[in-house]
Short mmCIF file of C-alpha atoms in Angstrom, two decimals:
data_model
loop_
_atom_site.label_atom_id
_atom_site.label_comp_id
_atom_site.label_asym_id
_atom_site.label_seq_id
_atom_site.Cartn_x
_atom_site.Cartn_y
_atom_site.Cartn_z
CA MET G 8 0.01 -0.01 -0.01
CA ARG G 9 2.91 2.38 0.78
CA ALA G 10 4.25 1.98 -2.70
CA ILE G 11 0.85 2.31 -4.36
CA LEU G 12 0.36 5.65 -2.65
CA GLY G 13 3.81 6.69 -3.73
CA TYR G 14 5.22 6.96 -0.12
CA SER G 15 8.95 6.25 0.18
CA GLN G 16 10.39 4.32 3.12
CA GLU G 17 12.10 7.56 4.10
CA TYR G 18 8.77 9.40 4.20
CA MET G 19 7.15 6.70 6.37
CA ALA G 20 10.14 6.54 8.72
CA GLN G 21 10.01 10.37 9.07
CA GLU G 22 6.28 10.28 9.79
CA LEU G 23 6.85 7.61 12.46
CA GLY G 24 9.97 9.25 14.01
CA ILE G 25 12.22 6.29 13.32
CA SER G 26 15.12 5.65 10.91
CA GLN G 27 14.60 4.40 7.41
CA ASN G 28 16.64 1.30 8.40
CA VAL G 29 14.22 0.53 11.24
CA TYR G 30 11.23 1.04 8.92
CA SER G 31 12.74 -1.17 6.30
CA HIS G 32 13.17 -3.97 8.84
CA ASN G 33 9.61 -3.54 10.09
CA GLU G 34 8.35 -3.67 6.50
CA ARG G 35 10.13 -6.93 5.96
CA ASN G 36 8.79 -8.37 9.24
CA ILE G 37 12.29 -8.48 10.85
CA GLY G 38 12.25 -7.96 14.59
CA ASN G 39 9.25 -7.26 16.76
CA LEU G 40 6.87 -4.61 15.50
CA PRO G 41 5.28 -2.69 18.33
CA LEU G 42 1.50 -2.69 18.18
CA ASN G 43 1.28 1.04 18.38
CA ARG G 44 3.45 1.31 15.23
CA ILE G 45 0.93 -0.89 13.39
CA TYR G 46 -1.72 1.62 14.31
CA GLN G 47 0.55 4.56 13.29
CA ILE G 48 1.33 3.03 9.92
CA ALA G 49 -2.36 2.30 9.19
CA ALA G 50 -3.24 5.96 10.07
CA ILE G 51 -0.51 7.36 7.83
CA LEU G 52 -1.70 5.16 4.95
CA ASN G 53 -5.34 6.02 5.76
CA ILE G 54 -6.35 2.30 5.94
CA SER G 55 -7.67 0.11 8.72
CA VAL G 56 -5.32 -2.13 10.77
CA THR G 57 -7.16 -5.09 9.20
CA GLN G 58 -6.29 -3.87 5.74
CA LEU G 59 -2.66 -3.35 6.69
CA LEU G 60 -2.39 -6.81 8.02
CA GLU G 61 -3.94 -8.58 5.02
#
């Protein structure tokens, strides 16, 4: 969804207040993704958490 909307990993990381490297790891499901970050990502993408997790 991020790519469809034209958002870069750098943009997402900046919106989340994290580094691009951390965001990249999160996107590839590496490490533990905090639940609050899932909600933040869904909000930035303007989609539901359910849609994000599909």
